[in-house]
Structure formats: C-alpha cells, structure tokens
Amino acid sequence: MRRLTWFNATSLTLGFAFLYLPMLILIVFSFNASKLVTVWAGFSTQWYGELLRNEAFLDAAWVTLKVGLASSTLATVLGTMAAYVMVRGGRFFGRTLFSGMIYAPLVMPEVITGLSLLLLFISIGLDRGVFTIVLAHTTFSMCYVSVVVSSRLVSFDRSIEEAALDLGCTPFDAFRSVTLPIIAPAVISGWLLAFTLSLDDLVIASFTAGPSATTLPIKIFSSVRLGVSPEINALSTIMIGIVAVGVITASLVSKRMIARQARDEQQAVHS
Amino acid sequence: MTGWGDRLRGRIVVAVPYLWLMLLFMVPFGIVLKISLSDYAVSIPPYTPTLDPSAGWSGFQDFLGELDFENFVWLTQDALYWKAYLSSLKIAVISTALTLLVGYPIAYGMANAPDEWRPTLMMLVILPFWTSFLIRVYAWMGILSQEGFLNQFLMWTGLTAEPLTILNTNTAVYIGIVYTYLPFMILPIYATLEKLDASLLEAAADLGCTRVQAFWLVTAPLSKSGVIAGCFLVFIPAIGEFVIPSLLGGSRTLMIGKVLWEEFFSNRDWPVASAVAVILLMILVIPIILFQRNEQKQREAEQ
C-alpha cells in the first residue's frame, strides 16, 4: 500500500522545504545588490566579482584544493588496503586493535582528533602547514573510505576471485585484474567522500594548519564569526553548485557502472 | 602457489595502514593522555614535565614521578567544566529528540511514497550531507538574526509584533543541530520502514485497528532499531559539536567542544585542554558501545 496520503505529502513537503529553503535563501541573496544581506535591492553579480578579486580567498581555495586532492588520494589507497585486510585478511596479530582504529575516528569528536594530532606534530617537531593538514585529513578520511569499500568487498561473489587464483593468478594479479575493477565504484565514491570531507573540515584543519597555511573553511569561519556577508553568500553558492553538479553526475555514472557490472557478473557465473 | 614476493606484498598491505593508524591515531592519543597528566608552564611547549631522552632511565623515572591527576581534580572543582559537560549532554539529548520528531515523519513519508519517487527522495536527503557543514550552519545566521527572514516572516504574518531574539541562544543551537544532522536520522529510519512488510498493516486493519493504532502497534516497534541507530548518529557527534555553538550559540551557550577550543587557543592551557578531551572521550564511550551493540543486533536479526 504505497499511497501518498495527505499526511505523508505534508511531511515530505515541509521536510524538504526545511532542508532546502535555508540554502535557497543563501543562493538568492548572493545575487543581492545591497550590502545588507536581508533586504533585497535588485539583482547583481558584484559579490562574485569581489570574491574573485579577493586574493586571500583565492589563496585559501588553492590550499584547500591541494590538501583535498592529496589527502583524498592517499586516503583512498590506504583505506582500500585497510578494507581489503579487514574483509579478506583472515587472522593476523592485532586484528581487533586494527578494526578498532578503523572505526574509532568515525565517532571521535573533531576537537579531540585535531588536538591530539597537533600535540603529536609539536612533540616530534614537525612544522605545521599544508603537509600536516594532509596527514591529518588522510588519517580520518581513510577510515570512511575503508567503510565504504569494505561494504562492497563483503557483498560481491568471492568465487570469481577464487577462479582467478585457480587459473594461476597470483593474489596480487587477482586483486588487480578481478577485485579492483569490481570494487571500483566503491573506491571512487570513497575518494569523493574523502575529498568532500577534506574540503569541508574546519576543526581539524584549524588545529593542524599553523599560521602558514589557511584553508577555505578556516577563512570562511573567521569572517562569518563577525556576521553574515554577501561575499560569503557568493562563495557558498559556488560551493553548493559544484557539489550539486558533482554528486548528481557521480550518482548517474555509478548507477550505470553498477548496472553494467551486475550484468557482467551474472554472465560470468552463468556462461 | 604464493611466492615470496606475494607474501611480502601481503605483509605490506597489512602493515602500511596499520602503522599509519598507529602513528597518527593511537600515538597522538597517548600524547594527549600524557599531557593531561602534566602541569601548565610558561614555556615552549607550555607544559612540564617534558621527557628528556638524554637523561636515561633515571630521567624517565623523574618524568613519571611528576605526572599527576591535578588537572582532573581541577576539572571537578571548577564549576565551568562540569556545567559545560552537563549542558552539552542536555543540548545533545534535546536536539536528538527534536531531530527524531522532525525526521521520523519525513522517513515515513519517503517509505510510503510511490516507488518511482524514492531514488530521487533519497538523493534529496543525501545531497545536503555533501554540501559544506559550515555553510549549512552559516545559512541559519541570516535566517535567525533580529532582522532575519524568520523574524520578517513572523512579523509579516502578525504572529509577533517585536522581533524575537533567536540567534545567539540555545534555541538557535537546537535548530542548527536538527538541520545539519537530519539526514543521519532520516536514513536509518527510512531503511527499516522501507523493509516493513505491508501485509502486517493490512492484518492489523483486518483485526480492527485504526490507522493510528496500527502505527503504534506495528510500525513503531518494527522501526525501533532504525530509530535507535538514528538517535545515536545524532547524539554522539552533537556532544562534541564546536561549529554550531560557536556560530549560532551565544556567549552563554556552554558546550564542551567550545570550552576545549577556547582552553587551547585562547588560554593556551594545553594540559587542561587535554584533560577536557580525555573526560569527553570517557563520556562518549558509553553511547558508542550501546550503538555498536544495536548495530550488531540488527545485523544478527537480518541473517
């Protein structure tokens, strides 16, 4: 009985209005001509122009992008390895500790992760900057990657992997030519997740950045603390736009990939 | 046949992520624990004692001898800290309950929507999760302020004559937490409601239940595991929240994440900040264990 009763229709309408109205207001008012952010004074794109001329924001955006690309790529490699070890690794010394360390960062408050990494960097005398943010972001996002990848590793038909081994593949070859293509959509979405987590992070970056490197969230945070500004609205609109396009494209691509794979897997089993 | 090279590769696959997490997760936590037992000092780094490796074994013994629980005693004596812990717990409990109230009807509506709508609805719930957390919190600053949209709307409808003060109060913090964590509540509840066997509701109706009775007798108990999972997913991160209280809350909003931040960045008291972190973690252990038990039970029930 899938009927849309008035109750369900109302709760869906109100619910999605609640989720999307704040962002919609933000987007609309980024095109406001007035400096007063809550009074509409006509359409204008001047805040976008000012944003693009603001060196500090551009520098911060560049740092954020570098950190995001480096940390998400590293996190994807490490997280995929960790997932493989967790699901296929069998028994090894310290396995419980290992799985604990994979899940703990997911529930750890960011202030604690940030504080502990900062104290580590200081006690080993590592200068804080882009490199330390990359290390910090890699550490927490690899755990998210490994959760995403391991859920895919658990669900696929293991006999295909075994067939490759029986046909004379070494485990490494079997991983590269059989396992990796199958888990590729999960690896890609893990990378995307790690990338957005890195772009988004304020707290851990604030602890580990030091004075020499400022990321976009740190810059945004320090300027919105003083109140709402039209430039930040413009920046937010750009970021929301990129995410919306990215997520929609990614979900369409991965849907197609998963469908094709399901077909291939079935053909491989039944032929 | 696995050769020597493969065994080496196998070892590397285990060792690299293992060592990474050891060095950048376990060791830092050990350092926090150690510094929480140290004392504040005006020096670089701003605490004593520091371990001097050149002093050898006796130096290590002296070092151990100087560690104490002074910071923890201090935390229990200064009202600021335990008030901050209690107020974090209170804010987390209230906002979790509010998120459940808002999230359940949405999940219910999604589960009862026509089949062809559901992937789109799912996507609409997940999409905000990918957009910057900071921006989603920031969006509310313009809405809740004195001359903000909510007050403009309320005064336009005539519900209030004077603008309400919402921004920089706990109410704003509740709204912020409900808004940003709503997807975490909706998704697990939706997952359990979607699997619900519709014939059970038909049976309840045949046996004379009204729709409301059927909901409380059938749907609500069967979606319990999703509700519990959703509540933990909101409650656990809400306790240590920093961004929401510092942007939407006022100077009187006490949350432990904010206290830790200020202790570290403004007061530069690293030992106390570390002790605050250690206690926060001890508080979090209980809900985390309960959450994992719930997950385990759910997994077993599915098999």
Coordinates of C-alpha atoms in Angstrom, one line a residue:
Chain A
M1 CA 0.0 0.0 0.0
R2 CA 2.1 2.8 -1.3
R3 CA -0.3 5.7 -1.3
L4 CA 0.6 9.3 -0.8
T5 CA -1.8 10.3 1.9
W6 CA -2.2 14.0 2.8
F7 CA -0.2 13.4 6.0
N8 CA 2.8 11.9 4.0
A9 CA 2.6 14.6 1.4
T10 CA 2.6 17.3 4.0
S11 CA 5.5 15.9 6.0
L12 CA 7.6 15.4 2.8
T13 CA 6.8 18.9 1.6
L14 CA 7.6 20.5 5.0
G15 CA 10.6 18.3 5.5
F16 CA 12.2 19.1 2.2
A17 CA 11.3 22.7 2.5
F18 CA 13.2 22.8 5.8
L19 CA 16.2 21.0 4.2
Y20 CA 16.4 23.2 1.2
L21 CA 14.9 26.7 2.0
P22 CA 17.9 27.9 4.0
M23 CA 20.3 27.1 1.2
L24 CA 17.9 28.6 -1.4
I25 CA 17.7 31.8 0.6
L26 CA 21.5 31.9 0.7
I27 CA 21.8 31.4 -3.1
V28 CA 19.1 34.0 -3.9
F29 CA 20.7 36.6 -1.6
S30 CA 24.2 36.1 -3.1
F31 CA 22.8 38.0 -6.1
N32 CA 21.6 40.8 -4.0
A33 CA 22.8 44.3 -4.9
S34 CA 22.7 45.6 -1.4
K35 CA 25.3 45.1 1.3
L36 CA 22.5 44.5 3.7
V37 CA 22.1 40.7 3.5
T38 CA 18.4 40.5 4.4
V39 CA 17.0 43.4 2.3
W40 CA 16.5 42.7 -1.4
A41 CA 17.7 45.6 -3.5
G42 CA 17.8 44.2 -7.0
F43 CA 19.9 41.6 -9.0
S44 CA 23.6 42.0 -9.1
T45 CA 26.7 39.8 -9.5
Q46 CA 29.0 42.2 -7.9
W47 CA 29.8 40.0 -4.9
Y48 CA 31.1 37.3 -7.2
G49 CA 33.4 39.9 -8.8
E50 CA 34.7 41.0 -5.4
L51 CA 35.2 37.4 -4.4
L52 CA 37.3 36.7 -7.4
R53 CA 39.4 39.7 -6.8
N54 CA 39.9 38.7 -3.1
E55 CA 43.4 37.3 -3.0
A56 CA 43.1 35.8 0.5
F57 CA 40.1 33.7 -0.6
L58 CA 41.7 32.6 -3.8
D59 CA 44.9 31.5 -1.9
A60 CA 42.8 29.7 0.7
A61 CA 40.8 28.0 -2.1
W62 CA 44.1 26.8 -3.7
V63 CA 45.4 25.4 -0.4
T64 CA 42.1 23.7 0.2
L65 CA 42.1 22.1 -3.2
K66 CA 45.7 20.9 -2.9
V67 CA 45.0 19.4 0.6
G68 CA 41.8 17.8 -0.7
L69 CA 43.4 16.2 -3.7
A70 CA 46.5 14.9 -1.9
S71 CA 44.7 13.7 1.2
S72 CA 41.8 12.0 -0.6
T73 CA 44.1 10.2 -3.0
L74 CA 46.3 9.0 -0.1
A75 CA 43.2 8.1 2.0
T76 CA 41.8 6.1 -0.9
V77 CA 44.9 4.0 -1.3
L78 CA 45.3 3.4 2.5
G79 CA 41.5 2.9 3.1
T80 CA 41.2 0.4 0.2
M81 CA 44.2 -1.5 1.6
A82 CA 42.6 -1.4 5.1
A83 CA 39.3 -2.6 3.8
Y84 CA 40.9 -5.5 1.9
V85 CA 42.8 -6.5 5.1
M86 CA 39.6 -6.3 7.2
V87 CA 37.5 -8.4 4.8
R88 CA 40.0 -10.8 3.2
G89 CA 42.9 -10.7 5.5
G90 CA 42.0 -13.6 7.7
R91 CA 43.6 -13.6 11.1
F92 CA 46.7 -11.6 12.0
F93 CA 48.2 -10.2 15.1
G94 CA 46.3 -7.2 16.5
R95 CA 43.3 -7.6 14.2
T96 CA 40.9 -6.3 16.9
L97 CA 43.0 -3.3 17.5
F98 CA 43.1 -2.6 13.8
S99 CA 39.4 -2.7 13.3
G100 CA 39.0 -0.5 16.4
M101 CA 41.4 2.0 14.9
I102 CA 39.3 2.0 11.7
Y103 CA 36.0 2.7 13.4
A104 CA 37.1 5.0 16.2
P105 CA 37.9 8.0 14.1
L106 CA 34.4 7.9 12.7
V107 CA 32.9 8.6 16.1
M108 CA 35.7 10.7 17.6
P109 CA 34.8 14.3 18.1
E110 CA 36.8 16.5 15.7
V111 CA 38.1 18.7 18.5
I112 CA 39.8 15.6 20.1
T113 CA 41.3 14.4 16.7
G114 CA 42.5 17.8 16.0
L115 CA 44.0 18.4 19.4
S116 CA 45.8 15.0 19.5
L117 CA 47.3 15.4 16.1
L118 CA 48.5 18.9 16.9
L119 CA 50.2 17.7 20.0
L120 CA 51.8 14.9 18.0
F121 CA 53.2 17.3 15.4
I122 CA 54.5 19.6 18.0
S123 CA 56.2 16.9 20.1
I124 CA 58.0 15.5 17.0
G125 CA 58.9 19.0 15.9
L126 CA 57.1 18.9 12.6
D127 CA 56.4 22.4 11.2
R128 CA 52.7 22.9 10.7
G129 CA 51.4 23.7 7.2
V130 CA 49.9 22.1 4.2
F131 CA 51.8 18.8 4.9
T132 CA 50.4 18.4 8.4
I133 CA 46.8 19.1 7.2
V134 CA 47.2 16.4 4.6
L135 CA 48.4 13.9 7.2
A136 CA 45.5 14.8 9.5
H137 CA 42.9 14.6 6.7
T138 CA 44.3 11.4 5.3
T139 CA 44.0 9.8 8.8
F140 CA 40.3 10.4 9.4
S141 CA 39.1 10.1 5.8
M142 CA 40.9 6.7 5.2
C143 CA 38.5 5.3 7.8
Y144 CA 35.5 6.5 5.8
V145 CA 37.0 5.1 2.6
S146 CA 37.6 1.8 4.2
V147 CA 34.0 1.5 5.5
V148 CA 32.6 2.3 2.0
V149 CA 35.0 -0.1 0.2
S150 CA 34.6 -3.0 2.7
S151 CA 30.8 -2.9 2.4
R152 CA 31.3 -3.6 -1.4
L153 CA 34.0 -6.3 -0.7
V154 CA 31.6 -8.1 1.6
S155 CA 28.8 -8.2 -0.9
F156 CA 30.5 -9.4 -4.1
D157 CA 30.7 -13.0 -5.2
R158 CA 34.0 -14.3 -4.0
S159 CA 34.1 -17.3 -6.3
I160 CA 35.2 -15.0 -9.2
E161 CA 38.3 -14.1 -7.2
E162 CA 38.9 -17.8 -6.4
A163 CA 38.5 -18.7 -10.0
A164 CA 41.3 -16.3 -10.9
L165 CA 43.6 -17.9 -8.3
D166 CA 42.8 -21.3 -9.6
L167 CA 43.6 -20.2 -13.1
G168 CA 47.1 -19.4 -11.9
C169 CA 46.9 -15.7 -11.0
T170 CA 49.0 -14.6 -8.1
P171 CA 46.9 -12.9 -5.3
F172 CA 48.2 -9.5 -6.4
D173 CA 47.3 -10.1 -10.1
A174 CA 43.9 -11.4 -9.0
F175 CA 43.3 -8.3 -7.0
R176 CA 44.4 -6.0 -9.8
S177 CA 42.5 -7.7 -12.7
V178 CA 39.4 -9.1 -10.9
T179 CA 38.8 -7.5 -7.5
L180 CA 39.8 -3.9 -8.2
P181 CA 37.5 -3.5 -11.3
I182 CA 34.6 -4.9 -9.3
I183 CA 35.1 -2.6 -6.3
A184 CA 36.0 0.4 -8.5
P185 CA 32.6 2.2 -8.0
A186 CA 33.0 1.9 -4.2
V187 CA 36.6 3.1 -4.4
I188 CA 35.5 6.1 -6.5
S189 CA 32.8 7.0 -4.1
G190 CA 35.2 6.6 -1.3
W191 CA 37.5 9.0 -3.0
L192 CA 34.7 11.5 -3.5
L193 CA 33.7 11.2 0.2
A194 CA 37.3 11.7 1.3
F195 CA 37.6 14.7 -0.9
T196 CA 34.4 16.4 0.3
L197 CA 35.3 15.6 3.9
S198 CA 38.6 17.3 3.4
L199 CA 37.1 20.4 1.7
D200 CA 34.6 20.7 4.4
D201 CA 36.7 20.3 7.5
L202 CA 37.2 23.3 9.8
V203 CA 38.1 22.0 13.2
I204 CA 40.9 19.5 12.4
A205 CA 42.4 21.9 9.9
S206 CA 42.3 24.8 12.4
F207 CA 44.3 22.7 14.9
T208 CA 46.8 21.3 12.4
A209 CA 47.2 24.2 10.0
G210 CA 49.5 26.6 11.8
P211 CA 50.0 30.2 10.8
S212 CA 51.5 29.4 7.4
A213 CA 48.5 27.7 5.7
T214 CA 44.9 28.8 5.7
T215 CA 42.2 26.6 4.2
L216 CA 38.9 27.9 2.8
P217 CA 36.8 26.7 5.8
I218 CA 39.2 28.5 8.2
K219 CA 38.9 31.7 6.2
I220 CA 35.1 31.4 6.0
F221 CA 34.8 30.7 9.7
S222 CA 36.9 33.7 10.7
S223 CA 34.9 36.0 8.5
V224 CA 31.4 34.8 9.4
R225 CA 32.1 34.9 13.1
L226 CA 31.6 38.7 12.7
G227 CA 28.3 38.2 10.9
V228 CA 26.7 37.4 7.5
S229 CA 28.5 38.8 4.5
P230 CA 27.4 38.9 0.8
E231 CA 30.8 37.7 -0.3
I232 CA 30.5 34.6 1.8
N233 CA 27.0 34.0 0.3
A234 CA 28.5 34.2 -3.2
L235 CA 31.3 31.7 -2.2
S236 CA 28.7 29.4 -0.6
T237 CA 26.6 29.5 -3.7
I238 CA 29.6 28.5 -5.8
M239 CA 30.4 25.6 -3.4
I240 CA 26.8 24.4 -3.3
G241 CA 26.7 24.5 -7.1
I242 CA 29.9 22.4 -7.5
V243 CA 28.7 19.8 -5.0
A244 CA 25.2 19.5 -6.6
V245 CA 26.7 19.0 -10.1
G246 CA 29.3 16.7 -8.8
V247 CA 27.0 14.5 -6.7
I248 CA 24.4 14.2 -9.4
T249 CA 26.9 13.3 -12.1
A250 CA 28.6 10.8 -9.8
S251 CA 25.4 9.1 -8.9
L252 CA 24.4 8.8 -12.6
V253 CA 27.8 7.4 -13.6
S254 CA 28.0 5.0 -10.7
K255 CA 24.4 3.8 -11.4
R256 CA 25.4 2.9 -14.9
M257 CA 28.6 1.3 -13.8
I258 CA 26.9 -0.9 -11.2
A259 CA 24.2 -2.0 -13.7
R260 CA 26.9 -3.0 -16.2
Q261 CA 28.8 -4.8 -13.6
A262 CA 25.8 -6.8 -12.3
R263 CA 25.2 -7.9 -15.8
D264 CA 28.9 -8.9 -16.3
E265 CA 29.0 -10.7 -13.0
Q266 CA 25.9 -12.7 -13.9
Q267 CA 27.2 -13.5 -17.4
A268 CA 30.5 -14.7 -15.8
V269 CA 28.6 -17.0 -13.4
H270 CA 26.1 -18.4 -15.9
S271 CA 28.2 -18.9 -19.0
Chain B
M1 CA 51.1 -21.2 -5.0
T2 CA 52.1 -18.0 -3.3
G3 CA 55.6 -17.0 -3.8
W4 CA 58.0 -15.0 -1.6
G5 CA 57.1 -11.7 -3.4
D6 CA 53.4 -12.2 -2.7
R7 CA 53.8 -12.9 0.9
L8 CA 55.8 -9.7 1.2
R9 CA 53.1 -7.8 -0.7
G10 CA 50.6 -9.3 1.7
R11 CA 52.5 -8.1 4.7
I12 CA 52.9 -4.6 3.2
V13 CA 49.1 -4.4 2.6
V14 CA 48.5 -5.1 6.3
A15 CA 51.5 -3.1 7.6
V16 CA 51.1 0.2 5.9
P17 CA 47.5 1.2 7.0
Y18 CA 48.2 -0.4 10.4
L19 CA 51.4 1.6 11.0
W20 CA 49.7 4.8 9.7
L21 CA 46.8 4.5 12.2
M22 CA 49.2 3.6 15.0
L23 CA 51.4 6.6 14.4
L24 CA 48.6 9.1 13.6
F25 CA 45.8 7.9 15.8
M26 CA 47.0 5.8 18.7
V27 CA 50.3 7.6 19.4
P28 CA 48.6 11.1 19.4
F29 CA 46.0 9.9 21.8
G30 CA 48.8 8.6 24.1
I31 CA 50.3 12.1 23.9
V32 CA 47.0 13.7 24.9
L33 CA 46.8 11.4 27.9
K34 CA 50.3 12.2 28.9
I35 CA 49.9 15.9 28.6
S36 CA 46.6 15.8 30.6
L37 CA 48.7 14.5 33.5
S38 CA 51.3 17.3 33.1
D39 CA 51.2 20.8 34.5
Y40 CA 50.8 24.1 32.8
A41 CA 54.0 26.1 32.4
V42 CA 55.1 29.3 30.7
S43 CA 57.5 27.8 28.3
I44 CA 57.6 26.2 24.8
P45 CA 55.9 23.7 24.8
P46 CA 53.7 25.2 27.5
Y47 CA 53.7 22.3 29.9
T48 CA 56.0 20.3 32.2
P49 CA 57.5 17.8 32.6
T50 CA 58.9 17.1 29.2
L51 CA 60.7 13.8 28.6
D52 CA 64.4 14.3 28.1
P53 CA 65.8 11.2 26.4
S54 CA 69.4 12.1 27.2
A55 CA 68.8 11.7 31.0
G56 CA 68.3 8.0 30.5
W57 CA 66.4 5.7 32.9
S58 CA 66.5 8.0 35.9
G59 CA 65.3 10.9 33.8
F60 CA 62.3 8.7 32.8
Q61 CA 61.6 7.9 36.4
D62 CA 61.7 11.6 37.4
F63 CA 59.4 12.2 34.5
L64 CA 56.8 9.6 35.7
G65 CA 57.0 11.0 39.2
E66 CA 56.0 14.4 38.1
L67 CA 52.8 13.3 36.4
D68 CA 49.7 13.7 38.4
F69 CA 45.9 14.0 38.2
E70 CA 45.9 17.7 39.2
N71 CA 44.1 18.8 36.0
F72 CA 41.3 16.2 36.5
V73 CA 40.8 17.4 40.1
W74 CA 40.7 21.0 38.8
L75 CA 38.0 20.0 36.3
T76 CA 35.8 18.6 39.1
Q77 CA 36.3 21.7 41.2
D78 CA 35.7 24.4 38.7
A79 CA 32.0 24.7 38.0
L80 CA 32.6 25.8 34.5
Y81 CA 33.7 22.4 33.3
W82 CA 31.1 20.1 34.8
K83 CA 28.4 22.6 33.8
A84 CA 29.8 22.5 30.3
Y85 CA 29.7 18.7 30.2
L86 CA 26.1 18.7 31.6
S87 CA 24.9 21.4 29.3
S88 CA 26.5 19.5 26.3
L89 CA 24.6 16.4 27.3
K90 CA 21.4 18.4 27.8
I91 CA 21.7 20.1 24.4
A92 CA 22.5 16.8 22.7
V93 CA 19.6 15.0 24.3
I94 CA 17.1 17.7 23.5
S95 CA 18.3 18.2 19.9
T96 CA 18.3 14.4 19.3
A97 CA 14.7 14.2 20.4
L98 CA 13.8 17.2 18.2
T99 CA 15.6 15.6 15.2
L100 CA 13.6 12.4 15.8
L101 CA 10.4 14.4 15.8
V102 CA 11.2 16.1 12.6
G103 CA 13.0 13.2 10.9
Y104 CA 10.5 10.3 11.5
P105 CA 7.6 11.8 9.6
I106 CA 9.9 12.5 6.7
A107 CA 11.3 9.0 6.7
Y108 CA 7.7 7.7 7.0
G109 CA 6.6 9.8 4.1
M110 CA 9.5 8.6 2.0
A111 CA 8.9 4.9 2.7
N112 CA 5.2 5.4 1.7
A113 CA 6.0 7.4 -1.4
P114 CA 5.4 5.9 -4.9
D115 CA 8.3 3.6 -5.9
E116 CA 9.5 5.7 -8.7
W117 CA 9.9 8.8 -6.5
R118 CA 12.0 7.1 -3.9
P119 CA 15.5 7.2 -5.5
T120 CA 15.0 10.9 -6.0
L121 CA 13.9 11.5 -2.5
M122 CA 16.9 9.5 -1.2
M123 CA 19.2 11.7 -3.3
L124 CA 17.5 14.8 -1.9
V125 CA 18.2 13.7 1.6
I126 CA 21.8 12.8 0.9
L127 CA 22.7 15.9 -1.1
P128 CA 22.8 18.3 1.9
F129 CA 25.2 15.9 3.6
W130 CA 27.7 16.5 0.7
T131 CA 27.4 20.3 1.0
S132 CA 29.7 22.0 3.4
F133 CA 28.6 21.7 7.0
L134 CA 30.0 25.1 7.8
I135 CA 27.9 26.7 5.0
R136 CA 24.7 24.9 6.2
V137 CA 25.2 26.3 9.7
Y138 CA 26.1 29.7 8.3
A139 CA 22.9 29.8 6.3
W140 CA 20.9 30.0 9.5
M141 CA 22.7 33.1 10.7
G142 CA 20.9 35.2 8.2
I143 CA 17.6 33.5 8.9
L144 CA 17.6 33.7 12.7
S145 CA 19.1 37.1 13.3
Q146 CA 17.0 40.0 14.6
E147 CA 16.3 41.4 11.2
G148 CA 16.5 38.0 9.6
F149 CA 14.0 36.2 7.4
L150 CA 12.3 34.3 10.2
N151 CA 11.5 37.5 12.1
Q152 CA 10.5 39.3 9.0
F153 CA 8.1 36.4 8.2
L154 CA 6.7 36.3 11.8
M155 CA 6.1 40.0 11.9
W156 CA 4.5 39.9 8.4
T157 CA 2.1 37.3 9.5
G158 CA 1.4 39.2 12.7
L159 CA 2.4 36.4 15.0
T160 CA 4.8 38.7 16.8
A161 CA 5.0 42.4 17.0
E162 CA 8.6 42.6 18.1
P163 CA 11.5 40.7 16.5
L164 CA 12.4 37.6 18.6
T165 CA 16.0 37.0 19.8
I166 CA 16.8 33.6 18.4
L167 CA 20.4 33.9 17.1
N168 CA 23.0 33.5 19.9
T169 CA 20.7 31.5 22.1
N170 CA 20.3 27.7 22.8
T171 CA 17.2 27.7 20.6
A172 CA 19.4 28.5 17.6
V173 CA 21.8 25.7 18.6
Y174 CA 18.9 23.2 18.6
I175 CA 17.7 24.4 15.2
G176 CA 21.3 24.1 13.9
I177 CA 21.8 20.6 15.2
V178 CA 18.4 19.4 13.9
Y179 CA 19.1 20.9 10.5
T180 CA 22.6 19.6 10.0
Y181 CA 22.1 16.1 11.4
L182 CA 18.7 15.5 10.0
P183 CA 19.9 13.2 7.2
F184 CA 21.6 10.9 9.8
M185 CA 18.2 10.4 11.5
I186 CA 16.1 10.0 8.3
L187 CA 18.3 7.4 6.5
P188 CA 18.4 4.6 9.2
I189 CA 14.7 5.1 10.0
Y190 CA 13.8 5.0 6.3
A191 CA 15.9 1.8 5.8
T192 CA 13.8 0.0 8.5
L193 CA 10.5 1.4 7.3
E194 CA 11.2 0.5 3.7
K195 CA 11.7 -3.2 4.6
L196 CA 8.4 -3.2 6.6
D197 CA 6.0 -5.9 5.4
A198 CA 2.9 -4.1 4.3
S199 CA 0.8 -7.2 4.9
L200 CA 1.3 -6.7 8.6
L201 CA -0.5 -3.4 8.5
E202 CA -3.3 -5.0 6.4
A203 CA -3.6 -7.7 9.0
A204 CA -3.8 -5.1 11.8
A205 CA -6.6 -3.3 9.8
D206 CA -8.5 -6.5 9.3
L207 CA -8.3 -7.2 13.0
G208 CA -10.0 -3.8 13.7
C209 CA -7.1 -1.5 14.3
T210 CA -7.4 2.1 13.2
R211 CA -4.5 3.5 11.2
V212 CA -3.1 5.3 14.3
Q213 CA -3.4 2.1 16.4
A214 CA -1.7 0.1 13.7
F215 CA 1.1 2.6 13.6
W216 CA 1.8 2.4 17.3
L217 CA 1.3 -1.4 17.5
V218 CA 3.1 -2.4 14.3
T219 CA 5.1 0.2 12.5
A220 CA 6.7 1.9 15.6
P221 CA 8.0 -1.2 17.3
L222 CA 9.3 -2.6 13.9
S223 CA 11.2 0.6 13.2
K224 CA 12.8 0.7 16.7
S225 CA 16.2 -0.3 15.5
G226 CA 16.3 2.4 12.9
V227 CA 15.2 5.0 15.5
I228 CA 17.9 3.9 17.9
A229 CA 20.6 4.0 15.3
G230 CA 19.5 7.4 14.1
C231 CA 19.4 8.8 17.6
F232 CA 23.0 7.6 18.3
L233 CA 24.2 9.0 15.0
V234 CA 22.9 12.4 16.0
F235 CA 23.6 12.2 19.8
I236 CA 27.3 11.1 19.6
P237 CA 28.6 13.9 17.3
A238 CA 26.3 16.5 18.9
I239 CA 28.0 16.2 22.3
G240 CA 31.4 17.3 20.9
E241 CA 30.0 19.8 18.5
F242 CA 32.0 23.0 18.0
V243 CA 30.9 24.9 14.9
I244 CA 27.2 25.1 15.7
P245 CA 27.5 26.5 19.3
S246 CA 30.2 29.0 18.2
L247 CA 28.3 30.4 15.2
L248 CA 24.7 30.1 16.4
G249 CA 25.0 29.9 20.1
G250 CA 25.6 32.8 22.4
S251 CA 28.2 33.6 25.0
R252 CA 26.0 31.7 27.5
T253 CA 25.8 28.6 25.4
L254 CA 28.1 26.2 27.2
M255 CA 29.3 23.2 25.1
I256 CA 32.4 21.2 25.9
G257 CA 33.8 21.3 22.3
K258 CA 33.8 25.1 22.5
V259 CA 35.3 25.0 26.0
L260 CA 38.1 22.8 24.8
W261 CA 38.8 25.0 21.8
E262 CA 39.0 28.1 23.9
E263 CA 41.1 26.4 26.6
F264 CA 43.5 25.5 23.8
F265 CA 43.5 28.6 21.5
S266 CA 42.7 31.4 23.9
N267 CA 44.1 30.3 27.3
R268 CA 46.8 28.2 25.8
D269 CA 46.4 25.8 28.7
W270 CA 47.3 22.5 26.9
P271 CA 47.2 20.3 30.0
V272 CA 43.6 21.3 30.9
A273 CA 42.5 21.1 27.2
S274 CA 43.9 17.5 27.1
A275 CA 42.2 16.6 30.4
V276 CA 38.9 18.0 29.0
A277 CA 39.4 15.8 25.9
V278 CA 40.1 12.7 28.0
I279 CA 36.9 13.1 30.0
L280 CA 34.8 13.9 26.9
L281 CA 36.1 10.6 25.4
M282 CA 35.2 8.7 28.6
I283 CA 31.7 10.1 28.4
L284 CA 31.4 9.1 24.8
V285 CA 32.5 5.5 25.3
I286 CA 29.1 4.5 26.8
P287 CA 26.9 5.7 23.9
I288 CA 29.4 4.3 21.3
I289 CA 29.3 0.9 22.9
L290 CA 25.5 0.9 23.1
F291 CA 25.4 2.0 19.4
Q292 CA 27.6 -0.8 18.3
R293 CA 25.5 -3.4 20.3
N294 CA 22.4 -2.1 18.5
E295 CA 24.2 -2.4 15.1
Q296 CA 25.3 -5.9 16.0
K297 CA 21.8 -7.0 17.0
Q298 CA 20.4 -5.6 13.8
R299 CA 23.0 -7.5 11.7
E300 CA 22.2 -10.7 13.5
A301 CA 18.5 -10.2 13.1
E302 CA 19.0 -9.8 9.3
Q303 CA 20.9 -13.0 8.9

